[in-house]
Coordinates of C-alpha atoms in Angstrom, one line a residue:
M13 CA 27.7 6.5 19.8
A14 CA 26.6 9.8 18.1
Q15 CA 27.8 8.6 14.8
T16 CA 25.9 5.5 15.3
E17 CA 22.6 7.5 16.1
G18 CA 23.0 9.7 13.1
R19 CA 23.6 6.4 10.7
R20 CA 20.5 4.9 12.0
W21 CA 18.4 7.8 10.8
W22 CA 20.2 8.2 7.6
A23 CA 19.6 4.6 7.1
L24 CA 15.8 5.4 7.8
A25 CA 16.0 8.0 5.0
A26 CA 17.3 5.1 2.4
L27 CA 14.4 2.9 3.4
S28 CA 12.0 5.6 2.8
L29 CA 13.6 6.3 -0.7
S30 CA 13.2 2.4 -1.2
V31 CA 9.4 2.6 -0.5
L32 CA 8.8 5.8 -2.4
V33 CA 9.7 4.4 -5.6
V34 CA 7.5 1.4 -5.2
A35 CA 4.7 3.6 -4.5
L36 CA 5.5 5.9 -7.4
D37 CA 5.2 2.8 -9.8
L38 CA 1.5 1.9 -8.6
F39 CA 0.0 5.2 -10.1
V40 CA 2.7 6.7 -12.4
L41 CA 1.8 4.3 -15.4
S42 CA -2.0 5.2 -15.6
L43 CA -1.4 8.5 -17.3
A44 CA 0.8 6.9 -20.0
L45 CA -1.7 4.2 -21.1
P46 CA -2.9 6.1 -24.3
T47 CA 0.5 6.8 -25.5
L48 CA 1.5 3.1 -24.9
S49 CA -1.5 1.8 -26.7
A50 CA -0.3 3.8 -29.8
D51 CA 3.4 3.4 -29.7
L52 CA 3.4 -0.3 -28.7
H53 CA 0.3 -1.2 -30.6
A54 CA -1.1 -2.5 -27.5
S55 CA -4.8 -3.9 -27.4
S56 CA -7.0 -3.2 -24.4
S57 CA -6.1 -6.4 -22.6
D58 CA -2.5 -5.7 -23.0
L59 CA -3.1 -2.2 -21.5
Q60 CA -4.9 -3.9 -18.4
W61 CA -1.9 -6.2 -18.0
F62 CA 0.6 -3.4 -18.1
V63 CA -1.1 -2.4 -14.8
V64 CA -2.3 -5.8 -13.4
A65 CA 1.1 -7.6 -13.7
Y66 CA 2.8 -5.3 -11.3
S67 CA 0.2 -5.4 -8.5
L68 CA -0.5 -9.0 -8.9
V69 CA 3.0 -10.2 -8.6
L70 CA 3.6 -7.9 -5.9
A71 CA 0.5 -9.3 -3.8
A72 CA 1.6 -12.8 -4.7
A73 CA 5.4 -12.7 -3.5
L74 CA 4.9 -10.5 -0.4
L75 CA 4.9 -13.4 2.2
P76 CA 7.7 -15.5 0.8
A77 CA 9.7 -12.4 0.4
G78 CA 9.3 -11.6 4.1
M79 CA 10.5 -15.1 5.1
L80 CA 13.7 -14.9 2.7
G81 CA 14.5 -11.7 4.4
D82 CA 14.3 -13.2 8.1
R83 CA 16.5 -16.3 6.8
I84 CA 18.9 -14.7 4.3
G85 CA 19.4 -11.2 5.8
R86 CA 17.2 -8.3 5.5
K87 CA 19.9 -5.9 4.4
K88 CA 21.1 -8.6 1.7
I89 CA 17.8 -9.2 0.3
L90 CA 16.8 -5.5 0.2
L91 CA 20.0 -4.6 -1.8
V92 CA 19.4 -7.3 -4.4
A93 CA 15.7 -6.1 -4.8
L94 CA 16.6 -2.6 -5.2
A95 CA 19.0 -3.6 -8.0
V96 CA 16.3 -5.9 -9.6
F97 CA 14.1 -2.9 -9.6
G98 CA 16.5 -0.5 -11.2
V99 CA 17.3 -3.1 -14.0
A100 CA 13.6 -3.9 -14.4
S101 CA 12.8 -0.1 -14.7
L102 CA 15.3 0.1 -17.5
A103 CA 13.7 -2.8 -19.1
C104 CA 10.4 -1.3 -18.9
A105 CA 11.4 2.0 -20.4
Y106 CA 13.1 0.5 -23.5
S107 CA 10.6 -2.3 -24.0
R108 CA 9.9 -2.7 -27.6
S109 CA 6.6 -4.8 -27.4
A110 CA 3.7 -5.2 -25.2
G111 CA 4.9 -8.6 -24.2
E112 CA 8.3 -7.2 -23.0
L113 CA 6.6 -4.6 -21.0
I114 CA 4.2 -6.7 -19.3
A115 CA 7.2 -9.2 -18.2
A116 CA 9.4 -6.3 -17.0
R117 CA 6.5 -4.9 -14.9
A118 CA 6.1 -8.5 -13.3
V119 CA 9.8 -8.4 -12.3
L120 CA 9.2 -4.9 -11.0
G121 CA 6.5 -6.4 -8.8
V122 CA 8.9 -9.1 -7.3
A123 CA 11.3 -6.7 -6.4
A124 CA 8.6 -4.4 -4.8
A125 CA 7.2 -7.3 -2.9
V126 CA 10.8 -7.7 -1.2
I127 CA 11.2 -3.8 -0.7
L128 CA 8.0 -3.0 1.1
P129 CA 8.1 -5.5 3.9
M130 CA 11.9 -5.4 4.4
A131 CA 11.6 -1.5 4.9
L132 CA 9.1 -2.2 7.7
A133 CA 10.8 -5.4 9.1
A134 CA 14.0 -3.4 9.9
L135 CA 12.4 -0.9 12.1
P136 CA 11.7 -2.9 15.1
V137 CA 15.3 -4.1 15.0
M138 CA 16.9 -0.6 14.4
F139 CA 14.8 1.5 16.5
S140 CA 13.6 1.4 20.3
A141 CA 9.9 1.6 21.2
E142 CA 10.4 5.3 22.0
E143 CA 11.9 5.9 18.5
R144 CA 9.8 3.5 16.5
P145 CA 6.8 6.1 15.9
R146 CA 9.0 8.4 14.1
A147 CA 10.6 5.7 12.0
I148 CA 7.1 4.3 11.1
A149 CA 5.9 7.9 10.2
A150 CA 9.0 8.4 7.9
V151 CA 8.5 5.1 6.0
G152 CA 4.5 5.3 6.0
G153 CA 4.8 8.8 5.1
A154 CA 7.0 8.1 2.1
T155 CA 4.6 5.1 1.1
F156 CA 1.5 7.5 0.8
L157 CA 3.5 10.3 -0.7
G158 CA 4.2 8.3 -3.9
Y159 CA 0.5 8.1 -4.5
P160 CA -0.2 11.7 -5.4
I161 CA 3.4 12.3 -6.6
G162 CA 3.2 9.5 -9.1
P163 CA 0.4 11.3 -11.3
I164 CA 2.1 14.7 -11.0
L165 CA 5.4 13.5 -11.8
G166 CA 4.1 11.2 -14.6
G167 CA 2.0 13.9 -16.0
W168 CA 5.0 16.3 -16.3
L169 CA 7.3 13.7 -17.9
L170 CA 4.6 12.9 -20.4
D171 CA 4.2 16.4 -21.3
H172 CA 7.8 16.9 -21.9
F173 CA 9.3 13.5 -22.8
W174 CA 8.4 10.1 -24.1
W175 CA 6.7 7.4 -22.1
G176 CA 9.7 5.6 -21.2
S177 CA 10.7 8.4 -18.9
V178 CA 8.0 7.4 -16.4
F179 CA 10.2 4.3 -15.6
L180 CA 13.6 6.0 -15.8
I181 CA 12.8 8.4 -12.8
N182 CA 13.3 5.1 -10.9
V183 CA 16.8 4.6 -11.7
P184 CA 18.6 7.5 -9.8
V185 CA 16.4 7.0 -6.9
V186 CA 17.1 3.3 -6.8
I187 CA 20.9 3.9 -7.2
I188 CA 21.0 6.6 -4.1
A189 CA 18.8 4.0 -2.1
I190 CA 21.4 1.1 -2.8
V191 CA 24.4 3.4 -1.8
A192 CA 22.6 4.6 1.4
V193 CA 21.4 1.0 2.4
A194 CA 24.8 -0.5 1.8
T195 CA 26.7 2.0 3.7
L196 CA 24.4 2.9 6.4
M197 CA 21.7 0.1 7.2
P198 CA 22.9 -2.8 9.7
E199 CA 22.3 -6.4 8.6
S200 CA 19.7 -8.4 10.7
R201 CA 18.0 -11.7 10.3
G202 CA 16.7 -14.6 12.5
E203 CA 18.9 -17.5 13.3
D204 CA 16.4 -20.4 12.8
A205 CA 18.0 -23.5 11.3
S206 CA 14.6 -25.0 10.4
K207 CA 13.6 -25.8 6.8
A208 CA 11.8 -23.1 5.0
D209 CA 7.8 -23.7 4.4
V210 CA 8.1 -24.2 0.8
T211 CA 4.6 -25.6 0.5
G212 CA 3.2 -22.5 2.4
M213 CA 5.0 -20.2 0.0
A214 CA 3.5 -21.9 -2.8
I215 CA -0.1 -22.0 -1.5
S216 CA 0.0 -18.3 -0.3
S217 CA 1.2 -17.1 -3.6
V218 CA -1.4 -18.9 -5.5
G219 CA -4.4 -17.8 -3.1
L220 CA -3.2 -14.0 -3.1
A221 CA -2.7 -14.1 -7.0
L222 CA -6.2 -15.4 -7.5
L223 CA -7.8 -13.1 -4.8
T224 CA -6.1 -10.1 -6.1
Y225 CA -6.8 -10.8 -9.8
G226 CA -10.5 -11.7 -9.2
L227 CA -10.9 -8.4 -7.4
I228 CA -9.2 -6.4 -10.2
K229 CA -11.6 -7.9 -12.7
A230 CA -14.5 -7.4 -10.6
G231 CA -13.7 -3.7 -10.9
D232 CA -13.6 -3.9 -14.5
D233 CA -16.2 -6.5 -15.4
G234 CA -18.7 -6.3 -12.4
W235 CA -19.3 -8.5 -9.5
G236 CA -22.2 -10.4 -11.3
N237 CA -19.6 -12.1 -13.7
G238 CA -19.3 -15.6 -13.3
A239 CA -15.5 -15.9 -14.1
V240 CA -14.9 -13.0 -11.4
L241 CA -16.9 -14.7 -8.8
A242 CA -15.1 -18.1 -9.4
T243 CA -11.7 -16.4 -9.3
I244 CA -12.4 -14.7 -6.0
G245 CA -14.0 -17.8 -4.5
A246 CA -10.9 -20.0 -5.8
G247 CA -8.7 -17.4 -4.1
V248 CA -10.6 -17.5 -0.8
V249 CA -10.5 -21.3 -0.7
V250 CA -6.8 -21.4 -1.5
L251 CA -6.2 -19.0 1.4
A252 CA -8.2 -21.1 3.7
A253 CA -6.3 -24.1 2.8
F254 CA -3.0 -21.9 3.5
A255 CA -4.3 -21.0 6.9
W256 CA -5.2 -24.8 7.6
W257 CA -1.5 -25.7 6.4
E258 CA 0.0 -23.1 8.5
R259 CA -1.8 -24.4 11.7
R260 CA -0.7 -27.8 11.0
I261 CA 2.9 -26.8 10.4
S262 CA 2.8 -24.6 13.7
R263 CA 1.6 -27.6 15.6
R264 CA 4.3 -30.0 14.3
A265 CA 7.0 -27.5 15.1
A266 CA 5.6 -26.9 18.4
G267 CA 5.4 -30.7 19.2
G268 CA 9.0 -31.2 17.9
S269 CA 10.4 -28.4 20.1
T270 CA 8.8 -29.8 23.2
G271 CA 8.8 -33.4 22.7
G272 CA 12.6 -34.1 22.2
S273 CA 13.9 -36.9 20.1
A274 CA 10.2 -38.3 20.2
G275 CA 8.8 -35.3 18.4
G276 CA 10.0 -36.5 15.0
S277 CA 11.5 -34.9 12.3
A278 CA 8.8 -32.4 11.6
G279 CA 9.4 -30.3 14.6
G280 CA 12.5 -28.5 16.1
A281 CA 15.1 -27.6 14.0
G282 CA 14.6 -30.4 11.4
G283 CA 11.0 -29.3 10.7
A284 CA 9.6 -26.6 8.3
Q285 CA 9.5 -23.1 10.0
P286 CA 5.7 -21.7 9.4
L287 CA 5.5 -19.0 6.7
I288 CA 3.5 -16.9 9.1
D289 CA 3.4 -16.9 13.0
L290 CA -0.3 -17.7 13.8
K291 CA 0.3 -16.7 17.4
L292 CA 0.6 -13.1 16.3
F293 CA -3.2 -13.2 16.0
S294 CA -3.7 -13.7 19.8
S295 CA -2.3 -10.2 20.1
A296 CA -4.9 -7.7 20.0
G297 CA -2.5 -5.0 19.1
F298 CA -1.2 -7.0 16.0
T299 CA -4.6 -8.3 14.8
W300 CA -6.3 -4.8 15.1
G301 CA -3.4 -2.6 14.3
T302 CA -3.2 -4.5 10.8
V303 CA -7.1 -4.6 10.3
L304 CA -7.2 -0.8 10.9
S305 CA -4.3 0.0 8.8
T306 CA -6.0 -2.1 5.9
L307 CA -9.0 -0.2 6.3
V308 CA -7.2 2.9 5.8
S309 CA -5.9 1.6 2.5
F310 CA -9.3 0.4 1.6
A311 CA -10.7 4.0 1.9
L312 CA -7.6 5.7 0.7
F313 CA -7.2 3.9 -2.6
G314 CA -10.6 4.5 -3.6
L315 CA -10.2 8.4 -3.1
V316 CA -6.8 8.1 -5.0
F317 CA -8.6 6.3 -7.9
A318 CA -11.5 8.5 -8.3
M319 CA -10.4 12.0 -7.7
P320 CA -7.9 12.2 -10.5
Q321 CA -10.8 11.4 -13.0
Y322 CA -13.0 14.2 -11.5
F323 CA -10.0 16.7 -12.2
L324 CA -8.8 15.4 -15.4
D325 CA -12.4 14.3 -17.2
V326 CA -15.2 16.3 -15.4
R327 CA -13.1 19.5 -14.8
G328 CA -11.0 19.3 -17.9
L329 CA -7.6 19.8 -16.5
D330 CA -4.3 18.4 -17.8
S331 CA -2.5 15.8 -16.1
L332 CA -0.2 18.1 -14.3
G333 CA -3.0 20.3 -13.1
A334 CA -4.8 17.3 -11.7
G335 CA -1.8 16.1 -9.7
I336 CA -1.3 19.5 -8.4
R337 CA -4.7 19.4 -7.0
M338 CA -3.7 16.5 -5.1
L339 CA -1.0 18.2 -3.3
P340 CA -3.0 19.5 -0.2
M341 CA -3.4 15.9 0.8
I342 CA 0.5 15.6 1.3
G343 CA 0.6 18.9 3.4
G344 CA -2.2 17.6 5.7
L345 CA -0.4 14.0 5.6
A346 CA 2.8 15.5 6.8
L347 CA 1.2 17.6 9.6
G348 CA -0.6 14.7 10.8
L349 CA 2.6 12.6 10.8
V350 CA 4.5 14.9 12.8
L351 CA 1.7 15.4 15.3
G352 CA 0.9 11.7 15.4
Q353 CA 4.4 10.5 16.2
R354 CA 5.0 13.1 18.8
L355 CA 1.8 12.1 20.6
Q356 CA 2.8 8.6 20.4
T357 CA 6.3 9.0 21.9
P358 CA 6.4 8.0 25.5
R359 CA 7.3 10.7 28.0
R360 CA 10.1 10.2 30.4
R361 CA 9.8 10.8 34.0
R362 CA 13.4 11.8 34.5
A363 CA 16.7 11.6 32.6
G364 CA 17.9 8.0 32.5
A365 CA 14.4 6.6 33.7
A366 CA 12.3 4.1 31.9
A367 CA 9.8 5.5 29.2
S368 CA 6.2 6.0 30.7
N369 CA 3.0 5.8 28.8
P370 CA 2.6 7.9 25.5
T371 CA 1.0 11.4 25.8
V372 CA -2.2 10.2 24.2
S373 CA -3.4 6.5 24.1
P374 CA -2.7 4.9 21.0
K375 CA -6.3 3.7 20.7
V376 CA -7.7 7.1 21.2
L377 CA -5.2 8.6 18.6
I378 CA -6.2 6.3 16.0
S379 CA -9.9 6.7 16.7
V380 CA -9.3 10.6 16.5
G381 CA -7.6 10.1 13.2
F382 CA -10.3 8.0 11.6
A383 CA -12.8 10.6 13.0
I384 CA -11.1 13.4 11.3
M385 CA -10.9 11.5 8.3
A386 CA -14.7 10.8 8.5
V387 CA -15.5 14.4 8.7
A388 CA -13.4 15.4 5.9
L389 CA -14.8 12.9 3.6
A390 CA -18.4 13.8 4.5
V391 CA -17.6 17.5 3.7
G392 CA -16.1 16.3 0.3
T393 CA -19.4 14.8 -0.5
R394 CA -20.6 18.3 -1.0
T395 CA -18.6 18.4 -4.3
T396 CA -20.2 19.7 -7.3
L397 CA -19.3 20.6 -10.8
A398 CA -18.9 24.1 -9.7
S399 CA -16.7 23.3 -6.5
S400 CA -13.9 25.6 -6.0
T401 CA -10.1 24.4 -5.8
A402 CA -10.1 25.9 -2.4
F403 CA -13.0 23.6 -1.3
A404 CA -11.3 20.6 -2.6
A405 CA -8.0 21.4 -1.1
T406 CA -9.6 22.0 2.4
W407 CA -11.1 18.6 2.8
F408 CA -8.2 16.8 0.9
A409 CA -5.9 18.5 3.4
A410 CA -7.9 17.4 6.4
T411 CA -8.3 13.8 5.0
G412 CA -4.5 13.6 4.8
F413 CA -4.1 14.9 8.4
G414 CA -6.4 12.3 9.7
L415 CA -4.4 9.7 7.8
G416 CA -1.1 11.0 9.1
V417 CA -2.5 10.6 12.7
A418 CA -4.1 7.2 12.5
L419 CA -2.0 5.1 10.0
P420 CA 1.6 5.3 11.7
T421 CA 0.0 4.7 15.1
A422 CA -2.0 1.5 14.1
L423 CA 1.3 0.2 12.3
N424 CA 3.3 0.8 15.3
I425 CA 0.8 -1.2 17.6
A426 CA 0.9 -4.1 15.0
L427 CA 4.8 -3.9 14.5
A428 CA 5.4 -3.8 18.3
A429 CA 4.0 -7.3 18.6
L430 CA 6.7 -8.7 16.1
A431 CA 9.7 -10.4 17.8
P432 CA 12.9 -9.3 15.8
A433 CA 13.6 -12.6 14.4
R434 CA 10.3 -12.9 12.5
S435 CA 9.8 -9.2 11.8
G436 CA 10.4 -9.8 8.1
S437 CA 7.4 -12.4 7.6
G438 CA 5.2 -10.5 10.1
S439 CA 5.8 -7.3 8.2
A440 CA 5.2 -9.1 5.0
L441 CA 1.8 -10.2 6.5
I442 CA 0.7 -6.7 7.4
T443 CA 1.9 -5.4 4.0
A444 CA 0.1 -8.3 2.0
M445 CA -3.2 -7.4 4.1
R446 CA -2.8 -3.5 3.3
Q447 CA -2.3 -4.5 -0.3
V448 CA -5.1 -6.6 -0.8
G449 CA -7.2 -4.1 1.3
G450 CA -6.3 -1.3 -1.2
T451 CA -7.3 -3.8 -4.2
I452 CA -10.7 -4.5 -2.5
G453 CA -11.1 -0.7 -2.0
V454 CA -10.6 0.2 -5.6
A455 CA -12.8 -2.8 -6.8
I456 CA -15.8 -2.1 -4.4
L457 CA -15.6 1.5 -4.3
G458 CA -15.1 1.6 -8.1
T459 CA -18.2 -0.5 -8.5
V460 CA -20.4 1.8 -6.2
L461 CA -19.3 4.9 -8.3
A462 CA -19.9 3.2 -11.7
T463 CA -23.3 1.8 -10.5
V464 CA -24.5 5.2 -9.4
Y465 CA -22.9 6.9 -12.4
Q466 CA -24.5 4.6 -15.1
G467 CA -27.9 4.7 -13.0
R468 CA -27.9 8.6 -13.5
L469 CA -27.6 8.5 -17.1
H470 CA -30.6 8.6 -19.4
L471 CA -29.4 7.5 -22.8
T472 CA -32.4 7.0 -24.9
G473 CA -32.2 7.7 -28.6
L474 CA -28.4 7.5 -28.9
P475 CA -26.7 4.8 -30.9
A476 CA -25.8 1.5 -29.2
S477 CA -22.0 2.2 -29.7
A478 CA -22.4 5.6 -28.0
V479 CA -24.3 4.1 -25.0
T480 CA -21.6 1.6 -24.4
A481 CA -18.7 4.0 -24.6
I482 CA -20.5 6.5 -22.2
R483 CA -21.5 3.8 -19.8
K484 CA -18.1 2.3 -19.7
S485 CA -16.4 5.2 -18.2
V486 CA -16.7 9.0 -17.7
A487 CA -13.6 9.5 -20.0
G488 CA -15.6 7.7 -22.7
G489 CA -18.6 9.5 -21.8
I490 CA -16.9 13.0 -22.1
A491 CA -15.3 12.0 -25.5
T492 CA -18.5 10.8 -26.9
A493 CA -20.4 13.9 -25.7
K494 CA -17.8 16.4 -27.3
A495 CA -17.8 14.3 -30.5
S496 CA -21.5 14.6 -30.7
G497 CA -21.4 18.4 -30.0
S498 CA -24.3 18.0 -27.4
N499 CA -23.8 20.2 -24.3
A500 CA -26.7 18.7 -22.9
L501 CA -25.2 15.1 -22.9
L502 CA -21.9 16.5 -21.7
D503 CA -23.6 18.2 -18.6
A504 CA -25.5 14.8 -18.1
V505 CA -22.2 12.7 -18.1
R506 CA -20.3 15.1 -15.9
T507 CA -23.2 15.4 -13.5
A508 CA -23.8 11.6 -13.1
Y509 CA -20.0 11.1 -12.3
V510 CA -19.9 13.9 -9.6
H511 CA -23.3 12.2 -7.9
G512 CA -21.4 8.8 -8.1
L513 CA -18.3 10.4 -6.6
D514 CA -20.2 11.8 -3.7
V515 CA -21.8 8.5 -2.9
M516 CA -18.6 6.8 -3.0
L517 CA -17.1 9.4 -0.5
W518 CA -20.0 8.7 1.9
V519 CA -19.1 5.1 1.7
C520 CA -15.4 6.0 2.7
A521 CA -16.7 8.3 5.5
G522 CA -18.7 5.3 6.7
I523 CA -15.6 3.2 6.7
A524 CA -13.7 5.7 8.6
I525 CA -16.4 5.9 11.3
A526 CA -16.5 2.1 11.7
S527 CA -12.8 2.3 12.0
A528 CA -12.8 4.8 14.6
V529 CA -15.4 2.7 16.7
L530 CA -13.3 -0.5 16.0
A531 CA -10.3 1.1 17.5
I532 CA -12.1 2.2 20.6
V533 CA -13.5 -1.0 21.2
F534 CA -10.8 -3.5 20.4
L535 CA -7.4 -1.9 20.4
P536 CA -5.2 -2.0 23.7
G537 CA -4.8 1.2 25.7
R538 CA -0.8 0.8 25.1
V539 CA 1.6 -0.8 23.0
A540 CA 2.5 -4.0 24.3
A541 CA 6.1 -5.7 24.2
P542 CA 6.4 -8.7 21.8
P543 CA 4.6 -11.9 23.1
E544 CA 7.5 -13.9 23.4
A545 CA 11.3 -13.5 23.4
A546 CA 13.2 -16.4 22.2
D547 CA 16.8 -16.9 21.8
D548 CA 16.8 -16.2 18.2
D549 CA 15.1 -12.9 18.7
T550 CA 18.0 -11.9 20.9
T551 CA 20.4 -13.1 18.2
A552 CA 18.5 -10.9 15.7
S553 CA 18.9 -7.7 17.6
A554 CA 22.7 -8.6 18.1
V555 CA 23.4 -9.1 14.7
A556 CA 21.7 -5.6 13.9
T557 CA 23.7 -4.1 16.7
S558 CA 27.1 -5.6 15.9
A559 CA 27.0 -4.6 12.3
W560 CA 27.3 -0.9 13.1

């Protein structure tokens, strides 16, 4: 039994490694774009697709990946995805043209779409309610750890090696994760004999791809662009059609399971299993736990997007120096994760007794975490050109601490509502919403920053080409000002960006305050058991247990 206990926690370390490589690849490439442009003769459109191909395919493939894990086996599909991720990383590193790199990045996105939900899906099966907060803190912490580490590691590699090294770092991590998952993680799956919802897979993939691409373009081209609005609108319409289809499939399946032979071929074992279980949204824990974890992604992605530009362009630091200044967030996050999971862990009345309620109510813990984030972000709005590194480190650490307290608790409430047999598809839904939330955050918060930045610039008398470059980005503004030799223009560009950053941080603080209120009003006071316990749920747990 002791060996089994140890193996479960080592398996958790393997899952954490798996999600770490996915998170690294979300941001590690951004610093290499100038080099890629020269070495691969890439156009501006190519550079955009180097980044977009990964996140776009990742969002589109999440829901089908979750169902495949439930049906085929989460361990099997995770091992395949890790192997594909490793091979695709090699293909990225040794790409000889822009087209090859874009294609390899798309394959990386497919593999990542499997890895992220499978890592979460394994937790309700492998760990009890008392252990789950620690497990979620480990996986969630590894995910967010990759965001600041990506630029740090990428910057160091680019300073010492060629651009392909930013992809090669995935390979040894993937190899370790494959060996660990293969030897330590139990197999688990649902035992549902019904047909897969192929139509739902196709509709959801198209809808998520359209919505994600539209949001990405909105960040680049503005919200007034007709093509942007048409793409976002089409994504919303397709996702509404997906919701209608899933409701229809669910009703037919329910009719078949209760109507016997008269239920028709659509229901029961012969009918299609819905891609997502709509009954999950009847659970306040699942609904609001997912919404709140999505709001965390919304606010955090804006922060991770904007602050590196402040350090790199406004402060003039190199990529490694900018990345190191993001480290205090990791320290605060680690401390928040430890404290949060301890306060979530139910107390036991006596040895061998059933667990009692957690030390602190989850809704209170989440609300407090968001409140800490709000205060820290509000302090961050005092950032100026002359702000010290210690000032940034302080509010960064406090933001990370609040995140570490709030996020795993919200995820735990959402995951607690998942029956083991459908944990893959349920985790994929949570991950999809968080991924889209992060994309929305970058698009909206980036627009806020850009609008304020451009509104503070006074560029009369400058050539049209210089005005365009300055208004397009702070990097272009800094480069143009330095080329012109005008210190006044340089100070104006830097000041305008900092003002836009401060306004954006106020918006992030407002999101955190709203989230704290939503947590208090709508979250249940304690983590509930899954809403139903079907036979195949028991089978899923039995499969996982016997695999040890």
